Amino acid sequence: MRPNVDIGWETHGAIKELADARYDGDLDRAYKEVLDRGLEYSALPAQERLGAGDGANVEFIPTEGAGEPIVFHKLLGRSPQLYSVGNGPYATLPIVELEERLATISRYAGVDVEGAAFGLRRAGGCWVGWGFGDFLAALSDPLSRYQETEFTELAHEEVGLVFSVGDTFLVLRGRHLPDGNQVGNVHIQVLAEGWPVRRDSALKAVVDALDAEFVNGSALSERAQTGLKPASVVVEPLEYLTHIEDGREWIHAIVIENPFRTGKLQTDTPRVTEPNQAVMHLTSHELRDEALSTRYRLEEYGVIDADIVNITLSGSWSRST
């Protein structure tokens, strides 16, 4: 029987034709098959909510002057060829509204909430971190991160957030206006590893939630991306970045001198030399104990210079020779 919902007769007629053609006229079965198939390809948000972050849980990196936000996404720079396949209009969003949108987005399958990388840059420095929660907390409570620096006054900050939905990346770019508690000039760029991009329902739901749309793909230039490159550079940690798992503290990344600034790595992308320091993700996490490693080897790197500057560095503990 026809469900007790407002379904147009054109749609009902098409399903009746489907019932006659494939299900021996069984209209109930035809409706069930269509609904099951539709649900399979529809993005339904999960029940889990976005966890609260900590505005002080960021790393401050001194930079040369002002400019584009700098982020250290673990995966973005590993892509061999990226295409710009979507964008959105410029808008001004109160932080409360931005939080609501990211909270909705975080509930869709395939969204890497914790792996998201962000940067908040002003003249003289950039705060970097990871995860939707810490990003929103850092925006909402700038004083918690300013107190760890020599800055005496709040200033406009260039904002960048990168997160993945499956194998597609979304870049949120804007300008933080601390006095107005909002982010202005918010716009979106969608980056994919190929064209045409596979638009599953979760990706489409995320793009829609950010008021963006898909466009014809255009490849990023060689100057805008390096692809993943091998390296063999010995580096020393300036700071250890850790997390707690099963009651134990693990090192998952280290802060090092920026190898592009010191000349240990070379690239045609000039803006990668602007930060004094960089973050290198470890290929295998290391248990933090009293005998901390002081020697690591940078093994791979990749740079993206688009609406943001992304530096992907990866390496591991290196045995002394």
PDB file of N, CA and C in Angstrom, residues 66-71 90-91 93 95 98 102 117-123 125-129 131-132 134-140 142 145-146 155-163 170-178 181-189 306-309:
ATOM      1  N   ALA A  66      53.206  38.613   8.796  1.00  0.00           N
ATOM      2  CA  ALA A  66      51.846  38.094   8.724  1.00  0.00           C
ATOM      3  C   ALA A  66      51.673  37.361   7.396  1.00  0.00           C
ATOM      4  N   GLY A  67      50.527  36.728   7.217  1.00  0.00           N
ATOM      5  CA  GLY A  67      50.289  36.027   5.957  1.00  0.00           C
ATOM      6  C   GLY A  67      49.256  34.945   6.096  1.00  0.00           C
ATOM      7  N   GLU A  68      49.287  33.994   5.170  1.00  0.00           N
ATOM      8  CA  GLU A  68      48.321  32.906   5.157  1.00  0.00           C
ATOM      9  C   GLU A  68      48.500  32.011   6.383  1.00  0.00           C
ATOM     10  N   PRO A  69      47.410  31.450   6.898  1.00  0.00           N
ATOM     11  CA  PRO A  69      47.534  30.536   8.037  1.00  0.00           C
ATOM     12  C   PRO A  69      48.350  29.304   7.658  1.00  0.00           C
ATOM     13  N   ILE A  70      49.111  28.807   8.613  1.00  0.00           N
ATOM     14  CA  ILE A  70      49.971  27.643   8.417  1.00  0.00           C
ATOM     15  C   ILE A  70      49.398  26.481   9.214  1.00  0.00           C
ATOM     16  N   VAL A  71      49.251  25.336   8.586  1.00  0.00           N
ATOM     17  CA  VAL A  71      48.737  24.148   9.259  1.00  0.00           C
ATOM     18  C   VAL A  71      49.669  22.983   8.984  1.00  0.00           C
ATOM     19  N   TYR A  90      31.884  33.914   0.163  1.00  0.00           N
ATOM     20  CA  TYR A  90      32.418  34.554   1.359  1.00  0.00           C
ATOM     21  C   TYR A  90      31.272  34.904   2.308  1.00  0.00           C
ATOM     22  N   ALA A  91      31.515  34.707   3.603  1.00  0.00           N
ATOM     23  CA  ALA A  91      30.480  34.974   4.598  1.00  0.00           C
ATOM     24  C   ALA A  91      31.136  35.344   5.921  1.00  0.00           C
ATOM     25  N   LEU A  93      30.617  34.612   9.949  1.00  0.00           N
ATOM     26  CA  LEU A  93      29.912  33.690  10.836  1.00  0.00           C
ATOM     27  C   LEU A  93      30.268  33.978  12.290  1.00  0.00           C
ATOM     28  N   ILE A  95      31.035  32.856  15.945  1.00  0.00           N
ATOM     29  CA  ILE A  95      31.680  31.607  16.355  1.00  0.00           C
ATOM     30  C   ILE A  95      30.649  30.580  16.801  1.00  0.00           C
ATOM     31  N   LEU A  98      29.436  28.917  13.686  1.00  0.00           N
ATOM     32  CA  LEU A  98      30.479  28.039  13.163  1.00  0.00           C
ATOM     33  C   LEU A  98      30.556  26.763  13.985  1.00  0.00           C
ATOM     34  N   LEU A 102      30.065  22.915  12.559  1.00  0.00           N
ATOM     35  CA  LEU A 102      31.083  21.879  12.721  1.00  0.00           C
ATOM     36  C   LEU A 102      30.572  20.727  13.588  1.00  0.00           C
ATOM     37  N   ALA A 117      43.442  19.718  11.093  1.00  0.00           N
ATOM     38  CA  ALA A 117      44.562  20.591  11.483  1.00  0.00           C
ATOM     39  C   ALA A 117      44.156  22.038  11.279  1.00  0.00           C
ATOM     40  N   PHE A 118      44.580  22.899  12.210  1.00  0.00           N
ATOM     41  CA  PHE A 118      44.221  24.310  12.090  1.00  0.00           C
ATOM     42  C   PHE A 118      45.402  25.213  12.397  1.00  0.00           C
ATOM     43  N   GLY A 119      45.292  26.444  11.909  1.00  0.00           N
ATOM     44  CA  GLY A 119      46.276  27.466  12.192  1.00  0.00           C
ATOM     45  C   GLY A 119      45.596  28.805  12.377  1.00  0.00           C
ATOM     46  N   LEU A 120      46.035  29.566  13.366  1.00  0.00           N
ATOM     47  CA  LEU A 120      45.527  30.910  13.640  1.00  0.00           C
ATOM     48  C   LEU A 120      46.734  31.844  13.614  1.00  0.00           C
ATOM     49  N   ARG A 121      46.841  32.650  12.568  1.00  0.00           N
ATOM     50  CA  ARG A 121      48.069  33.416  12.359  1.00  0.00           C
ATOM     51  C   ARG A 121      47.840  34.922  12.457  1.00  0.00           C
ATOM     52  N   ARG A 122      48.719  35.562  13.173  1.00  0.00           N
ATOM     53  CA  ARG A 122      48.771  37.007  13.237  1.00  0.00           C
ATOM     54  C   ARG A 122      50.221  37.434  12.969  1.00  0.00           C
ATOM     55  N   ALA A 123      50.469  38.716  12.882  1.00  0.00           N
ATOM     56  CA  ALA A 123      51.831  39.188  12.669  1.00  0.00           C
ATOM     57  C   ALA A 123      52.724  38.680  13.798  1.00  0.00           C
ATOM     58  N   GLY A 125      53.444  35.408  14.538  1.00  0.00           N
ATOM     59  CA  GLY A 125      53.301  34.047  15.024  1.00  0.00           C
ATOM     60  C   GLY A 125      52.041  33.359  14.558  1.00  0.00           C
ATOM     61  N   CYS A 126      52.004  32.042  14.747  1.00  0.00           N
ATOM     62  CA  CYS A 126      50.858  31.226  14.349  1.00  0.00           C
ATOM     63  C   CYS A 126      50.643  30.145  15.391  1.00  0.00           C
ATOM     64  N   TRP A 127      49.410  30.059  15.885  1.00  0.00           N
ATOM     65  CA  TRP A 127      49.040  28.959  16.767  1.00  0.00           C
ATOM     66  C   TRP A 127      48.535  27.803  15.906  1.00  0.00           C
ATOM     67  N   VAL A 128      49.053  26.615  16.142  1.00  0.00           N
ATOM     68  CA  VAL A 128      48.628  25.451  15.364  1.00  0.00           C
ATOM     69  C   VAL A 128      48.118  24.380  16.321  1.00  0.00           C
ATOM     70  N   GLY A 129      47.213  23.560  15.816  1.00  0.00           N
ATOM     71  CA  GLY A 129      46.667  22.496  16.630  1.00  0.00           C
ATOM     72  C   GLY A 129      45.860  21.532  15.787  1.00  0.00           C
ATOM     73  N   GLY A 131      42.090  18.976  15.686  1.00  0.00           N
ATOM     74  CA  GLY A 131      40.785  18.619  16.217  1.00  0.00           C
ATOM     75  C   GLY A 131      39.803  19.769  16.206  1.00  0.00           C
ATOM     76  N   PHE A 132      38.537  19.444  15.882  1.00  0.00           N
ATOM     77  CA  PHE A 132      37.479  20.458  15.859  1.00  0.00           C
ATOM     78  C   PHE A 132      37.328  21.131  17.225  1.00  0.00           C
ATOM     79  N   ASP A 134      39.421  21.615  19.838  1.00  0.00           N
ATOM     80  CA  ASP A 134      40.474  22.571  20.191  1.00  0.00           C
ATOM     81  C   ASP A 134      40.427  23.795  19.282  1.00  0.00           C
ATOM     82  N   PHE A 135      40.058  23.604  18.019  1.00  0.00           N
ATOM     83  CA  PHE A 135      39.939  24.729  17.095  1.00  0.00           C
ATOM     84  C   PHE A 135      38.897  25.725  17.585  1.00  0.00           C
ATOM     85  N   LEU A 136      37.720  25.233  17.945  1.00  0.00           N
ATOM     86  CA  LEU A 136      36.646  26.112  18.396  1.00  0.00           C
ATOM     87  C   LEU A 136      36.991  26.750  19.735  1.00  0.00           C
ATOM     88  N   ALA A 137      37.634  25.995  20.614  1.00  0.00           N
ATOM     89  CA  ALA A 137      38.024  26.548  21.911  1.00  0.00           C
ATOM     90  C   ALA A 137      39.077  27.637  21.752  1.00  0.00           C
ATOM     91  N   ALA A 138      40.015  27.438  20.830  1.00  0.00           N
ATOM     92  CA  ALA A 138      41.054  28.443  20.601  1.00  0.00           C
ATOM     93  C   ALA A 138      40.471  29.728  20.041  1.00  0.00           C
ATOM     94  N   LEU A 139      39.448  29.600  19.185  1.00  0.00           N
ATOM     95  CA  LEU A 139      38.771  30.787  18.670  1.00  0.00           C
ATOM     96  C   LEU A 139      37.989  31.501  19.766  1.00  0.00           C
ATOM     97  N   SER A 140      37.278  30.738  20.583  1.00  0.00           N
ATOM     98  CA  SER A 140      36.390  31.318  21.588  1.00  0.00           C
ATOM     99  C   SER A 140      37.154  31.946  22.748  1.00  0.00           C
ATOM    100  N   PRO A 142      40.741  33.295  23.049  1.00  0.00           N
ATOM    101  CA  PRO A 142      42.097  33.628  22.608  1.00  0.00           C
ATOM    102  C   PRO A 142      43.041  33.965  23.756  1.00  0.00           C
ATOM    103  N   ARG A 145      45.532  31.311  24.988  1.00  0.00           N
ATOM    104  CA  ARG A 145      46.758  31.041  24.218  1.00  0.00           C
ATOM    105  C   ARG A 145      47.676  32.258  24.151  1.00  0.00           C
ATOM    106  N   TYR A 146      47.111  33.447  24.246  1.00  0.00           N
ATOM    107  CA  TYR A 146      47.943  34.658  24.232  1.00  0.00           C
ATOM    108  C   TYR A 146      48.835  34.750  25.464  1.00  0.00           C
ATOM    109  N   ALA A 155      44.702  40.698  18.209  1.00  0.00           N
ATOM    110  CA  ALA A 155      44.764  41.208  16.838  1.00  0.00           C
ATOM    111  C   ALA A 155      43.977  40.281  15.927  1.00  0.00           C
ATOM    112  N   HIS A 156      43.601  40.807  14.764  1.00  0.00           N
ATOM    113  CA  HIS A 156      42.956  39.965  13.761  1.00  0.00           C
ATOM    114  C   HIS A 156      43.882  38.807  13.402  1.00  0.00           C
ATOM    115  N   GLU A 157      43.281  37.650  13.198  1.00  0.00           N
ATOM    116  CA  GLU A 157      44.065  36.460  12.879  1.00  0.00           C
ATOM    117  C   GLU A 157      43.532  35.810  11.604  1.00  0.00           C
ATOM    118  N   GLU A 158      44.435  35.376  10.759  1.00  0.00           N
ATOM    119  CA  GLU A 158      44.050  34.608   9.587  1.00  0.00           C
ATOM    120  C   GLU A 158      43.842  33.164  10.012  1.00  0.00           C
ATOM    121  N   VAL A 159      42.679  32.610   9.672  1.00  0.00           N
ATOM    122  CA  VAL A 159      42.251  31.306  10.176  1.00  0.00           C
ATOM    123  C   VAL A 159      42.250  30.278   9.058  1.00  0.00           C
ATOM    124  N   GLY A 160      42.766  29.102   9.339  1.00  0.00           N
ATOM    125  CA  GLY A 160      42.696  27.990   8.404  1.00  0.00           C
ATOM    126  C   GLY A 160      42.383  26.692   9.124  1.00  0.00           C
ATOM    127  N   LEU A 161      41.460  25.908   8.581  1.00  0.00           N
ATOM    128  CA  LEU A 161      41.106  24.598   9.127  1.00  0.00           C
ATOM    129  C   LEU A 161      41.037  23.611   7.973  1.00  0.00           C
ATOM    130  N   VAL A 162      41.736  22.497   8.097  1.00  0.00           N
ATOM    131  CA  VAL A 162      41.740  21.453   7.064  1.00  0.00           C
ATOM    132  C   VAL A 162      41.263  20.156   7.692  1.00  0.00           C
ATOM    133  N   PHE A 163      40.280  19.506   7.059  1.00  0.00           N
ATOM    134  CA  PHE A 163      39.845  18.198   7.533  1.00  0.00           C
ATOM    135  C   PHE A 163      39.445  17.339   6.340  1.00  0.00           C
ATOM    136  N   LEU A 170      38.622  19.272   2.885  1.00  0.00           N
ATOM    137  CA  LEU A 170      37.954  20.562   2.888  1.00  0.00           C
ATOM    138  C   LEU A 170      38.813  21.575   3.635  1.00  0.00           C
ATOM    139  N   VAL A 171      38.952  22.747   3.037  1.00  0.00           N
ATOM    140  CA  VAL A 171      39.735  23.823   3.627  1.00  0.00           C
ATOM    141  C   VAL A 171      38.790  24.963   3.963  1.00  0.00           C
ATOM    142  N   LEU A 172      38.715  25.319   5.237  1.00  0.00           N
ATOM    143  CA  LEU A 172      37.936  26.473   5.683  1.00  0.00           C
ATOM    144  C   LEU A 172      38.918  27.606   5.956  1.00  0.00           C
ATOM    145  N   ARG A 173      38.654  28.725   5.339  1.00  0.00           N
ATOM    146  CA  ARG A 173      39.559  29.880   5.448  1.00  0.00           C
ATOM    147  C   ARG A 173      38.763  31.091   5.885  1.00  0.00           C
ATOM    148  N   GLY A 174      39.321  31.924   6.765  1.00  0.00           N
ATOM    149  CA  GLY A 174      38.622  33.114   7.209  1.00  0.00           C
ATOM    150  C   GLY A 174      39.534  34.025   8.004  1.00  0.00           C
ATOM    151  N   ARG A 175      38.942  35.041   8.603  1.00  0.00           N
ATOM    152  CA  ARG A 175      39.675  35.986   9.447  1.00  0.00           C
ATOM    153  C   ARG A 175      38.953  36.108  10.781  1.00  0.00           C
ATOM    154  N   HIS A 176      39.693  35.816  11.856  1.00  0.00           N
ATOM    155  CA  HIS A 176      39.126  35.859  13.194  1.00  0.00           C
ATOM    156  C   HIS A 176      39.089  37.300  13.689  1.00  0.00           C
ATOM    157  N   LEU A 177      37.902  37.718  14.134  1.00  0.00           N
ATOM    158  CA  LEU A 177      37.718  39.064  14.656  1.00  0.00           C
ATOM    159  C   LEU A 177      37.411  38.949  16.150  1.00  0.00           C
ATOM    160  N   PRO A 178      38.443  38.950  17.013  1.00  0.00           N
ATOM    161  CA  PRO A 178      38.221  38.673  18.438  1.00  0.00           C
ATOM    162  C   PRO A 178      37.229  39.618  19.104  1.00  0.00           C
ATOM    163  N   ASN A 181      33.811  38.491  18.219  1.00  0.00           N
ATOM    164  CA  ASN A 181      33.540  37.077  18.477  1.00  0.00           C
ATOM    165  C   ASN A 181      32.964  36.391  17.242  1.00  0.00           C
ATOM    166  N   GLN A 182      33.615  36.642  16.098  1.00  0.00           N
ATOM    167  CA  GLN A 182      33.135  36.066  14.854  1.00  0.00           C
ATOM    168  C   GLN A 182      34.311  35.832  13.909  1.00  0.00           C
ATOM    169  N   VAL A 183      34.029  35.108  12.840  1.00  0.00           N
ATOM    170  CA  VAL A 183      35.025  34.856  11.799  1.00  0.00           C
ATOM    171  C   VAL A 183      34.482  35.441  10.501  1.00  0.00           C
ATOM    172  N   GLY A 184      35.212  36.381   9.927  1.00  0.00           N
ATOM    173  CA  GLY A 184      34.805  37.019   8.685  1.00  0.00           C
ATOM    174  C   GLY A 184      35.508  36.418   7.483  1.00  0.00           C
ATOM    175  N   ASN A 185      35.020  36.754   6.305  1.00  0.00           N
ATOM    176  CA  ASN A 185      35.607  36.275   5.045  1.00  0.00           C
ATOM    177  C   ASN A 185      35.727  34.750   4.993  1.00  0.00           C
ATOM    178  N   VAL A 186      34.771  34.067   5.622  1.00  0.00           N
ATOM    179  CA  VAL A 186      34.810  32.601   5.612  1.00  0.00           C
ATOM    180  C   VAL A 186      34.499  32.099   4.209  1.00  0.00           C
ATOM    181  N   HIS A 187      35.375  31.263   3.683  1.00  0.00           N
ATOM    182  CA  HIS A 187      35.103  30.614   2.405  1.00  0.00           C
ATOM    183  C   HIS A 187      35.703  29.219   2.411  1.00  0.00           C
ATOM    184  N   ILE A 188      35.232  28.401   1.514  1.00  0.00           N
ATOM    185  CA  ILE A 188      35.545  26.975   1.506  1.00  0.00           C
ATOM    186  C   ILE A 188      36.223  26.593   0.199  1.00  0.00           C
ATOM    187  N   GLN A 189      37.201  25.709   0.298  1.00  0.00           N
ATOM    188  CA  GLN A 189      37.797  25.087  -0.879  1.00  0.00           C
ATOM    189  C   GLN A 189      37.756  23.571  -0.683  1.00  0.00           C
ATOM    190  N   ALA A 306      47.796  26.708  -1.017  1.00  0.00           N
ATOM    191  CA  ALA A 306      46.530  27.079  -1.659  1.00  0.00           C
ATOM    192  C   ALA A 306      45.907  28.207  -0.839  1.00  0.00           C
ATOM    193  N   ASP A 307      44.690  28.004  -0.342  1.00  0.00           N
ATOM    194  CA  ASP A 307      44.097  29.005   0.539  1.00  0.00           C
ATOM    195  C   ASP A 307      44.798  29.044   1.893  1.00  0.00           C
ATOM    196  N   ILE A 308      45.525  27.976   2.191  1.00  0.00           N
ATOM    197  CA  ILE A 308      46.349  27.900   3.394  1.00  0.00           C
ATOM    198  C   ILE A 308      47.717  27.360   2.976  1.00  0.00           C
ATOM    199  N   VAL A 309      48.672  27.419   3.893  1.00  0.00           N
ATOM    200  CA  VAL A 309      49.964  26.774   3.668  1.00  0.00           C
ATOM    201  C   VAL A 309      50.001  25.541   4.556  1.00  0.00           C
TER     202      VAL A 309
END
